[in-house]
Tab-separated table of C-alpha atoms and ligand atoms in Angstrom:
chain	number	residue	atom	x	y	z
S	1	UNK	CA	4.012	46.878	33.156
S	2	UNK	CA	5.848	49.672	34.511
S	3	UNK	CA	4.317	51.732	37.524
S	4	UNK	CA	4.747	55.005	34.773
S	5	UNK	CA	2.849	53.327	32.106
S	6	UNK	CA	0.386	52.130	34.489
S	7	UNK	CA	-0.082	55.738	35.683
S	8	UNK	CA	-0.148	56.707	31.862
S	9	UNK	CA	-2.853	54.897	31.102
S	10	UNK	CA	-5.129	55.419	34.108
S	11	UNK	CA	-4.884	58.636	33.937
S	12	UNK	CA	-5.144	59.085	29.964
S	13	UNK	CA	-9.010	57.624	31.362
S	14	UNK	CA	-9.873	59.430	33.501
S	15	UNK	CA	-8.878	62.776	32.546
S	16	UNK	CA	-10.946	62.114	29.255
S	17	UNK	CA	-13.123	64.963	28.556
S	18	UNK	CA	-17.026	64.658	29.278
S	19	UNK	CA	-16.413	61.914	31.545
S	20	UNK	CA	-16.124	62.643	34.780
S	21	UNK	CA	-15.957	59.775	38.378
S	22	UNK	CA	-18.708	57.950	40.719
S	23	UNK	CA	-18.231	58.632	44.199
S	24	UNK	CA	-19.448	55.281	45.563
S	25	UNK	CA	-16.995	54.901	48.543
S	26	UNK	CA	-19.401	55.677	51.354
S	27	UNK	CA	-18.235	53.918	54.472
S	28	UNK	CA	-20.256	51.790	55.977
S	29	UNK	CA	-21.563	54.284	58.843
S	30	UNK	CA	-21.932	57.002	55.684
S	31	UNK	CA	-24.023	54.461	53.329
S	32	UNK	CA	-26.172	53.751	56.700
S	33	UNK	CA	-27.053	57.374	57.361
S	34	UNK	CA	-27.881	58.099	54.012
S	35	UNK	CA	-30.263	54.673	53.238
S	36	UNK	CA	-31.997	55.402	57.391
S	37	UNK	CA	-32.647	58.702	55.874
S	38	UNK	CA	-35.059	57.280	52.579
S	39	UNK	CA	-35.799	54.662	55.152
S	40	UNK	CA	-33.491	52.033	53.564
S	41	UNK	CA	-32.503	49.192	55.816
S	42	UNK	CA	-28.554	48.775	55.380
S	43	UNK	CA	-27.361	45.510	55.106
S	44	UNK	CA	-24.271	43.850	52.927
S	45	UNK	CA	-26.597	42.685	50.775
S	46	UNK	CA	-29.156	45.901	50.177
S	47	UNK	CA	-25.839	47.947	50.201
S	48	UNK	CA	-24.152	45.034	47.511
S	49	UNK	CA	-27.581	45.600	45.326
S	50	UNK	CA	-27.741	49.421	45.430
S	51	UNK	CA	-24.275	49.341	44.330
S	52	UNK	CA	-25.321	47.092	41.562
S	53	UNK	CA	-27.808	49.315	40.558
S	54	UNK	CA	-25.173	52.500	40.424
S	55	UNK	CA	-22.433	50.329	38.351
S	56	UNK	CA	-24.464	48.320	36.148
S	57	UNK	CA	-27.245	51.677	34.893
S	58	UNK	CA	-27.010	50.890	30.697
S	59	UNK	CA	-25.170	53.744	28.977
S	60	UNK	CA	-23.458	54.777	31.940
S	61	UNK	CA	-20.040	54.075	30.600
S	62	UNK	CA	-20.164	56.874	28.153
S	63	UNK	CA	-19.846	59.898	31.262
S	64	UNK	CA	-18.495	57.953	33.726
S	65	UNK	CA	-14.554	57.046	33.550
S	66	UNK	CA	-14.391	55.777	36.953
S	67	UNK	CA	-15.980	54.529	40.394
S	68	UNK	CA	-14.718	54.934	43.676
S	69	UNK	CA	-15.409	51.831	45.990
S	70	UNK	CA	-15.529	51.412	49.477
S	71	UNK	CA	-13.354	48.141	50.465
S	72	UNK	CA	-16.457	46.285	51.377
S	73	UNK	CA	-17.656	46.745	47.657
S	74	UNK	CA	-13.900	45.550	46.079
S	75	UNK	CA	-14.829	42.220	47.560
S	76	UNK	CA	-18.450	41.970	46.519
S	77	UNK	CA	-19.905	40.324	43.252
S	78	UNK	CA	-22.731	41.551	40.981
S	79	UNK	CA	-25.691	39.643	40.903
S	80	UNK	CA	-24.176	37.357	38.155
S	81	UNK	CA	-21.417	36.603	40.120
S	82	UNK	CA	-18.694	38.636	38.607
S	83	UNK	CA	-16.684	40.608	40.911
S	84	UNK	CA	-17.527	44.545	41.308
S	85	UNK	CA	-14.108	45.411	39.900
S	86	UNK	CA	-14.101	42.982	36.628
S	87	UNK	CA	-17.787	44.139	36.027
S	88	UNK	CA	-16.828	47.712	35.734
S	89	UNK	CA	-13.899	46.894	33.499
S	90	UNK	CA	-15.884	44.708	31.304
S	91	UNK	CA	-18.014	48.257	30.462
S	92	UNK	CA	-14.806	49.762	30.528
S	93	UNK	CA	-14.965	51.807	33.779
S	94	UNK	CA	-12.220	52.285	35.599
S	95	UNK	CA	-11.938	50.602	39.373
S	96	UNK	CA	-11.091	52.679	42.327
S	97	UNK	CA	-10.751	52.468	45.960
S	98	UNK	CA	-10.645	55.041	49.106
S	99	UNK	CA	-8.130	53.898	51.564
S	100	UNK	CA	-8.131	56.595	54.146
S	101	UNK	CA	-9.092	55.500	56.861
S	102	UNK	CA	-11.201	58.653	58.286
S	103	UNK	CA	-10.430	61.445	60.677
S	104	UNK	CA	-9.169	61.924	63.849
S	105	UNK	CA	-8.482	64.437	66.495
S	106	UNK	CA	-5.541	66.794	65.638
S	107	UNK	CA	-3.563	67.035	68.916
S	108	UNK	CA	-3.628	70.443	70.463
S	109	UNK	CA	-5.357	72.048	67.644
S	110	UNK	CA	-9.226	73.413	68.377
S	111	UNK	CA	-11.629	70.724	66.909
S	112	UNK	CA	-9.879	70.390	63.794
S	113	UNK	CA	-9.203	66.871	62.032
S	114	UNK	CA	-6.345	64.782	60.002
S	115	UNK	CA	-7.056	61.897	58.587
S	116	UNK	CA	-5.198	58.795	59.000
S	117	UNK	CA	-4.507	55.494	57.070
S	118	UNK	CA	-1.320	55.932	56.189
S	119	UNK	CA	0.404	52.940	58.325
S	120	UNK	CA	0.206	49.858	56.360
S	121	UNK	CA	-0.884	51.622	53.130
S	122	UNK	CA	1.763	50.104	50.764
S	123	UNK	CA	0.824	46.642	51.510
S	124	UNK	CA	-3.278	47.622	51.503
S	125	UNK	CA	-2.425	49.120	47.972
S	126	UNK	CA	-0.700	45.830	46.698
S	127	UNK	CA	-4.126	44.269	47.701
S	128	UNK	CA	-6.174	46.424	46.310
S	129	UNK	CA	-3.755	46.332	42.830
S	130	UNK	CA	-4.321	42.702	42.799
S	131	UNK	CA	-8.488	43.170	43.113
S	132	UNK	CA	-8.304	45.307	40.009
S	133	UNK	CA	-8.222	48.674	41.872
S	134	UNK	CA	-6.289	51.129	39.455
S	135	UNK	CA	-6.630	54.874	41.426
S	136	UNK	CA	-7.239	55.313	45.019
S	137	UNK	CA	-9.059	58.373	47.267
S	138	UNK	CA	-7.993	60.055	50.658
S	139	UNK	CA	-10.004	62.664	51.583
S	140	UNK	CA	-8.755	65.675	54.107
S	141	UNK	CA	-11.468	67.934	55.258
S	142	UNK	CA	-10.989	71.766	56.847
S	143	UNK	CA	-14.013	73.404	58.248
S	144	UNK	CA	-14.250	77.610	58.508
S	145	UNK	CA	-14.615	79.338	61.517
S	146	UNK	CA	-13.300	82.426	62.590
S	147	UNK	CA	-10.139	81.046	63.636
S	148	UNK	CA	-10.215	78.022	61.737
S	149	UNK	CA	-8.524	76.503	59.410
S	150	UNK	CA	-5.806	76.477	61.390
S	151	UNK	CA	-1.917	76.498	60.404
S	152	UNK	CA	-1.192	73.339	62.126
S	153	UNK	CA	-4.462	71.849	60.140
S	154	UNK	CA	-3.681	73.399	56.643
S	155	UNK	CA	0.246	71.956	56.733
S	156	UNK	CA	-0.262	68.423	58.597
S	157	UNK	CA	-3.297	67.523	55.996
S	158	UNK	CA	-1.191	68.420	53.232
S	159	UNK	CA	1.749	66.568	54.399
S	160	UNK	CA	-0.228	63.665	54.647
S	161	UNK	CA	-2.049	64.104	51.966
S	162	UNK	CA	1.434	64.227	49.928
S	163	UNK	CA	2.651	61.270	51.548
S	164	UNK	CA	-0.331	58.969	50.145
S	165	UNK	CA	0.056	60.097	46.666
S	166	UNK	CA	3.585	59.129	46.868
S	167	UNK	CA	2.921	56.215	47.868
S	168	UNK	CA	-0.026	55.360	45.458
S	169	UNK	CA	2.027	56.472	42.798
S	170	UNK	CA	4.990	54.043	43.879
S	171	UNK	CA	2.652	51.507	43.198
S	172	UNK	CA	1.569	52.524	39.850
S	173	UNK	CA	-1.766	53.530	41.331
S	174	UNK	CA	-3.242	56.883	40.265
S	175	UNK	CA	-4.098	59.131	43.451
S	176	UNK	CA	-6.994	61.283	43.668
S	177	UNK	CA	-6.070	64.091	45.900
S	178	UNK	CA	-9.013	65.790	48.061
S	179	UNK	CA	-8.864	68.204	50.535
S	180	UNK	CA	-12.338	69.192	51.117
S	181	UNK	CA	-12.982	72.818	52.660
S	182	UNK	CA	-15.968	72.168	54.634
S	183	UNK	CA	-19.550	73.893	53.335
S	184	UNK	CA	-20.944	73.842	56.993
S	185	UNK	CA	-21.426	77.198	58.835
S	186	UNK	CA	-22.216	80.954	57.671
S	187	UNK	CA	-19.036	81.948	56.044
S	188	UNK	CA	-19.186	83.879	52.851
S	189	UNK	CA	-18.301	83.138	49.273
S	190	UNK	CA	-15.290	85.678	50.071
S	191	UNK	CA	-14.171	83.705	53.424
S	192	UNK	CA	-14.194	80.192	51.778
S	193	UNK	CA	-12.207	81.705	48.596
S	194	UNK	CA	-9.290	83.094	51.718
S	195	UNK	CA	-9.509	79.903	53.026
S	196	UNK	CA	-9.223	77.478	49.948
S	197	UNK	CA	-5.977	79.470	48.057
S	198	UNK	CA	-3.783	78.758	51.500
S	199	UNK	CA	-5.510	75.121	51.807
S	200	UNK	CA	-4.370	74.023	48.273
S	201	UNK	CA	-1.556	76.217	48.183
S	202	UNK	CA	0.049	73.919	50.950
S	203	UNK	CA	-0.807	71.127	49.292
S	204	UNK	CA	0.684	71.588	46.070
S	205	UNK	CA	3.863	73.082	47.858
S	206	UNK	CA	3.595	69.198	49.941
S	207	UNK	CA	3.155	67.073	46.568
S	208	UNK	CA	6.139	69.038	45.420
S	209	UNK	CA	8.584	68.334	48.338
S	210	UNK	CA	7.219	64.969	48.066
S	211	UNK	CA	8.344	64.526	44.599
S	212	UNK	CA	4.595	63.590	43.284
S	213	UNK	CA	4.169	63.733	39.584
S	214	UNK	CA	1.572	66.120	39.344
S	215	UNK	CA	0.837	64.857	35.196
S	216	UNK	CA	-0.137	61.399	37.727
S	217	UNK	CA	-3.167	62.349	39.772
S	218	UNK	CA	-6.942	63.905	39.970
S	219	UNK	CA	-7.164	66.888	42.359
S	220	UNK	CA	-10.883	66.800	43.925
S	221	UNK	CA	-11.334	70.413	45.783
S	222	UNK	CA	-14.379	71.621	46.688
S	223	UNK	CA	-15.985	74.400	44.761
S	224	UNK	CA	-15.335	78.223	46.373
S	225	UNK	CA	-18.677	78.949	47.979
S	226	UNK	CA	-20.631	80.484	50.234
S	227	UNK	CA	-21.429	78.773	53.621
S	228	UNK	CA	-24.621	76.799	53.766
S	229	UNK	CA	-26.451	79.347	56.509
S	230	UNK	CA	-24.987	82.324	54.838
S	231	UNK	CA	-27.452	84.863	54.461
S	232	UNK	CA	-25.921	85.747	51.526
S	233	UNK	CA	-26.290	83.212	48.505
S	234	UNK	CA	-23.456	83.820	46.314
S	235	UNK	CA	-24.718	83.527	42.287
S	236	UNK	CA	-24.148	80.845	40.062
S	237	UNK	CA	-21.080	82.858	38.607
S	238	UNK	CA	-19.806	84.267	41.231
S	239	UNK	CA	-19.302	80.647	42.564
S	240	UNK	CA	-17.846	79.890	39.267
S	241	UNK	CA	-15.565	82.444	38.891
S	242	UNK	CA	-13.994	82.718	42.767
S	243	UNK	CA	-13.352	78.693	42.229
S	244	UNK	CA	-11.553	79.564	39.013
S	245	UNK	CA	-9.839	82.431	40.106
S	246	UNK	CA	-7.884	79.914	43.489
S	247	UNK	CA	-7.451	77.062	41.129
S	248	UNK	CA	-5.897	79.039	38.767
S	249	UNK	CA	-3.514	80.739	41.490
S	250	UNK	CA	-2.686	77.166	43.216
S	251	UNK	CA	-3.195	74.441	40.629
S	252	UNK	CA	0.004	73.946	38.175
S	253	UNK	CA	-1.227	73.206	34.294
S	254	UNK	CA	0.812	70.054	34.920
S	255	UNK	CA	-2.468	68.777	36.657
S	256	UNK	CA	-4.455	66.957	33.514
S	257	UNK	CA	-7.912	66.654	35.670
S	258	UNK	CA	-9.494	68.327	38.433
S	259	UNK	CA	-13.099	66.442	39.598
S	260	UNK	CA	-15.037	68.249	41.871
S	261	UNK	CA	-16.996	67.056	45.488
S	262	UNK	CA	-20.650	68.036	45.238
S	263	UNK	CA	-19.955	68.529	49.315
S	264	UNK	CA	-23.616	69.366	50.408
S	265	UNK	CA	-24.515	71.390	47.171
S	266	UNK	CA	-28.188	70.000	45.572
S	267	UNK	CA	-27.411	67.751	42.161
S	268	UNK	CA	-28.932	70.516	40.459
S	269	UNK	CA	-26.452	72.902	41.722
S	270	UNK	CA	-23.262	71.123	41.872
S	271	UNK	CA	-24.231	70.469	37.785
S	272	UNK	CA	-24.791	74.342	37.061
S	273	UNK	CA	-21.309	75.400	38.937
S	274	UNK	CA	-19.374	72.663	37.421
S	275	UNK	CA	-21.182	74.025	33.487
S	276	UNK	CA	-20.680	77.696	34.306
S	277	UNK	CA	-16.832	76.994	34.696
S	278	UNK	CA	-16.553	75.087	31.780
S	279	UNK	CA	-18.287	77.841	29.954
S	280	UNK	CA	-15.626	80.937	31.482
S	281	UNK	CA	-13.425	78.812	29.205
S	282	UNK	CA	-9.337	79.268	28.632
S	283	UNK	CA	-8.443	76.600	31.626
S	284	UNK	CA	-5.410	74.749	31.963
S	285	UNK	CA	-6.978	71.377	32.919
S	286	UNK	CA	-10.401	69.391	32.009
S	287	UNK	CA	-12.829	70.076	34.842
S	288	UNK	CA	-14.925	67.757	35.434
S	289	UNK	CA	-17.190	65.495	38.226
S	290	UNK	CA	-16.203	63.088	41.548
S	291	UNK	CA	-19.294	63.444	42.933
S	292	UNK	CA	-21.073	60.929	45.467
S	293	UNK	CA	-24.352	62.646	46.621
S	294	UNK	CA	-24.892	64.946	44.040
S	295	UNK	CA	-25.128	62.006	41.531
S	296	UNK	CA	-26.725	59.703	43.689
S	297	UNK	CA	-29.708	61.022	45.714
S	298	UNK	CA	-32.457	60.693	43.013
S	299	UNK	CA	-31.311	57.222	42.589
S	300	UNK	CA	-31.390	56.438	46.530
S	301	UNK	CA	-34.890	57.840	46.514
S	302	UNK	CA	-36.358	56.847	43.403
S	303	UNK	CA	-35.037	53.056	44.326
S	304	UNK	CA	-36.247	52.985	48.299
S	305	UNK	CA	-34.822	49.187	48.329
S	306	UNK	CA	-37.685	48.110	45.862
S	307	UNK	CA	-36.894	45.661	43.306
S	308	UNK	CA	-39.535	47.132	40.932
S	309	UNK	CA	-38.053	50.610	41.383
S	310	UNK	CA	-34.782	49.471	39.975
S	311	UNK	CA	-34.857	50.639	36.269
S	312	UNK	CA	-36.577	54.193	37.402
S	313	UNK	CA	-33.053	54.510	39.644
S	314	UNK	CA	-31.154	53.478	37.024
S	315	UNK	CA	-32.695	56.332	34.504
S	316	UNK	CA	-32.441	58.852	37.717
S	317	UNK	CA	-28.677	58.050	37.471
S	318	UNK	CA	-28.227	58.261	33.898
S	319	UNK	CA	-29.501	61.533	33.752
S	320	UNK	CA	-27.740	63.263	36.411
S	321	UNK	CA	-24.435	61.417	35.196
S	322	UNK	CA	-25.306	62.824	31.680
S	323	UNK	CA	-26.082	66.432	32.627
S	324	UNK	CA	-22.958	66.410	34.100
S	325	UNK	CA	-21.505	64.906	31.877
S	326	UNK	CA	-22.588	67.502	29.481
S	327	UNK	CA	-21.311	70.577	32.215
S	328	UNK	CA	-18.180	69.083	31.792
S	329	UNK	CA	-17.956	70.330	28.588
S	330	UNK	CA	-19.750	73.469	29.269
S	331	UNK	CA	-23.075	72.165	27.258
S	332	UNK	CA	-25.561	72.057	30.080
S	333	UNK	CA	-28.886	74.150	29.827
S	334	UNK	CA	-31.271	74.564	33.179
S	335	UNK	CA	-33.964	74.001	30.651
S	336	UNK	CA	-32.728	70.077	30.362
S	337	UNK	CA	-33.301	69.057	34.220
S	338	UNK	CA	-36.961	69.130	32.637
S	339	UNK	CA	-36.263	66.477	29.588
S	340	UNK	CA	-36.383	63.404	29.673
S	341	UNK	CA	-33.229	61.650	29.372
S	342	UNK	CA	-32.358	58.336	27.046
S	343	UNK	CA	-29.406	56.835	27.719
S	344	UNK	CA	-28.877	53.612	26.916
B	401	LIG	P1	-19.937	64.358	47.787
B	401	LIG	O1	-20.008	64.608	46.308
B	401	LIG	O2	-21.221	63.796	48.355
B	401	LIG	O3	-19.416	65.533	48.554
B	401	LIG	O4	-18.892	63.202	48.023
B	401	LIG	C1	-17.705	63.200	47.339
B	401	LIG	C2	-16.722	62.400	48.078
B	401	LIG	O5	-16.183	61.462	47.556
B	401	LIG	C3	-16.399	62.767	49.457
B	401	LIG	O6	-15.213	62.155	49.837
């Protein structure tokens, strides 16, 4: 197949509208935190099951278009022996992998990051082609500070960033681009909305000297908002309409999907921003879901590592994957979070 209508047909997936993408790519260090908080104990093999559980909840095929995997997980089998990749296209989920590799220091810049992983990359992506992998995640991340993020941050991530698109895309692989302003600190709703427009301005400005087929990949920003210990809690629609108002500056039409981080919002909230979005209506692009914790933490804690908690996780997921499935289209009510939800 050619690497266009490879990218064709990814994408034609996952920009599908209702359906939005798992975040299940946590590194192993992430995944560890996150089970020693529930008091989980982390292991291949409780980290293989949880997994399990995620990519094997009944139903969940009908919002979810996609799963992100950590490398780890590409090589793992479900309980029946089929590998984590062929599972997920058997319910006809699409396979995906992160390949950063994380973030390092940015020489001579104050505390700021980039994130590396590109050396190699071609020959990782082959690899990861040949497991079944069809799109791929790098995440950049920019915190806010008073002097931060920097010049030297905002251009260097989005060069990089640029560069692994190019390069997934050379491989027929669909890249989901994330630069990730940072919700920690006590900036407001007004501060984060400066600092996203120039963060995603670069980028698109570095996918286009890069020559990166913008029809070819996900964008996954974080929503505008105000910083977690902000005094002031910015409303529901004033979130919605400040991340509306930068995407619509920054983010060419040419862009068929843009999935949102839940980045430290509560599942509740990261499914009423992504609704009242939908609902402002007249956008470009389907706006939908990439999130990890926001669709994830009820699981985590409903399941504790207990076989006999399994199919409670599993309905946990479904509904959080189906309300947000449903704010994807601008059809969520606050009123549902009380229902019960059947999903299979
Ligand atoms: P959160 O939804 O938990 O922010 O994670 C999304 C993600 O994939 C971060 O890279």
């Amino acid at each position: 197949m050619s690497t266009i209508i490879e990218l064709e047909s990814t994408i034609s997936k996952l920009a599908a509208r209702g359906k939005g993408i798992l975040a299940a790519d946590e590194s192993t260090p992430t995944i560890t935190k996150r089970f020693q908080a529930v008091g989980i104990e982390s292991s291949e093999e409780t980290r293989r099951t949880y997994r399990e559980i995620l990519m094997t909840t009944p139903g969940c095929s009908q919002y979810i278009a996609g799963v992100i995997l950590y490398e780890e997980t590409l090589n793992q089998k479900t309980s029946q022996g089929i590998p984590f990749p062929e599972a997920l296209k058997n319910t006809g989920i699409l396979p995906g992998i992160k390949v950063d590799k994380g973030l390092v220091h940015l020489a001579n810049s104050l505390d700021e990051q980039v994130t590396q992983g590109l050396d190699g990359l071609p020959e990782r992506l082959t690899e990861y082609k040949s497991k079944g992998a069809c799109f791929a995640k790098w995440r950049a991340v920019y915190s806010i500070s008073d002097t931060t993020p920097s010049k030297l941050a905002i251009k260097t991530n989005a060069e990089v960033l640029a560069r692994y698109a190019a390069i997934c895309q050379e491989h027929g692989i669909v890249p989901i681009v994330e630069p990730e302003v940072l919700i920690d600190g006590d900036h407001t709703l007004a501060r984060c909305e400066a600092v996203t427009e120039p963060v995603l301005h670069a980028v698109f400005n570095a996918l286009y000297r890069h020559k990166v087929k913008l029809e070819y990949i996900v964008l996954k920003p974080s929503m505008v908002i105000n910083g977690k210990t902000c005094p002031q809690k910015a409303s529901i629609r004033e979130v919605a309409e400040a991340t509306i108002r930068v995407l619509k500056r920054t983010v060419p039409g040419a862009v068929p999907t843009i999935n949102f981080l839940s980045g430290g919002q509560t599942s509740e909230q990261s499914t009423a921003h992504l609704n009242a979005m939908n609902q402002l209506g007249n956008l470009p692009w389907n706006l939908s879901f990439s999130y990890a914790r926001a669709l994830q933490d009820y699981c985590m804690k409903t399941w504790l590592g207990q076989a006999k908690n399994i199919a409670a996780a599993q309905t946990a997921f479904a509904k959080r994957a189906k309300l947000n499935s449903l704010a994807a289209q601008g059809k969520y009510t606050e009123a549902m979070e009380k229902e019960e939800v059947s999903h299979a």
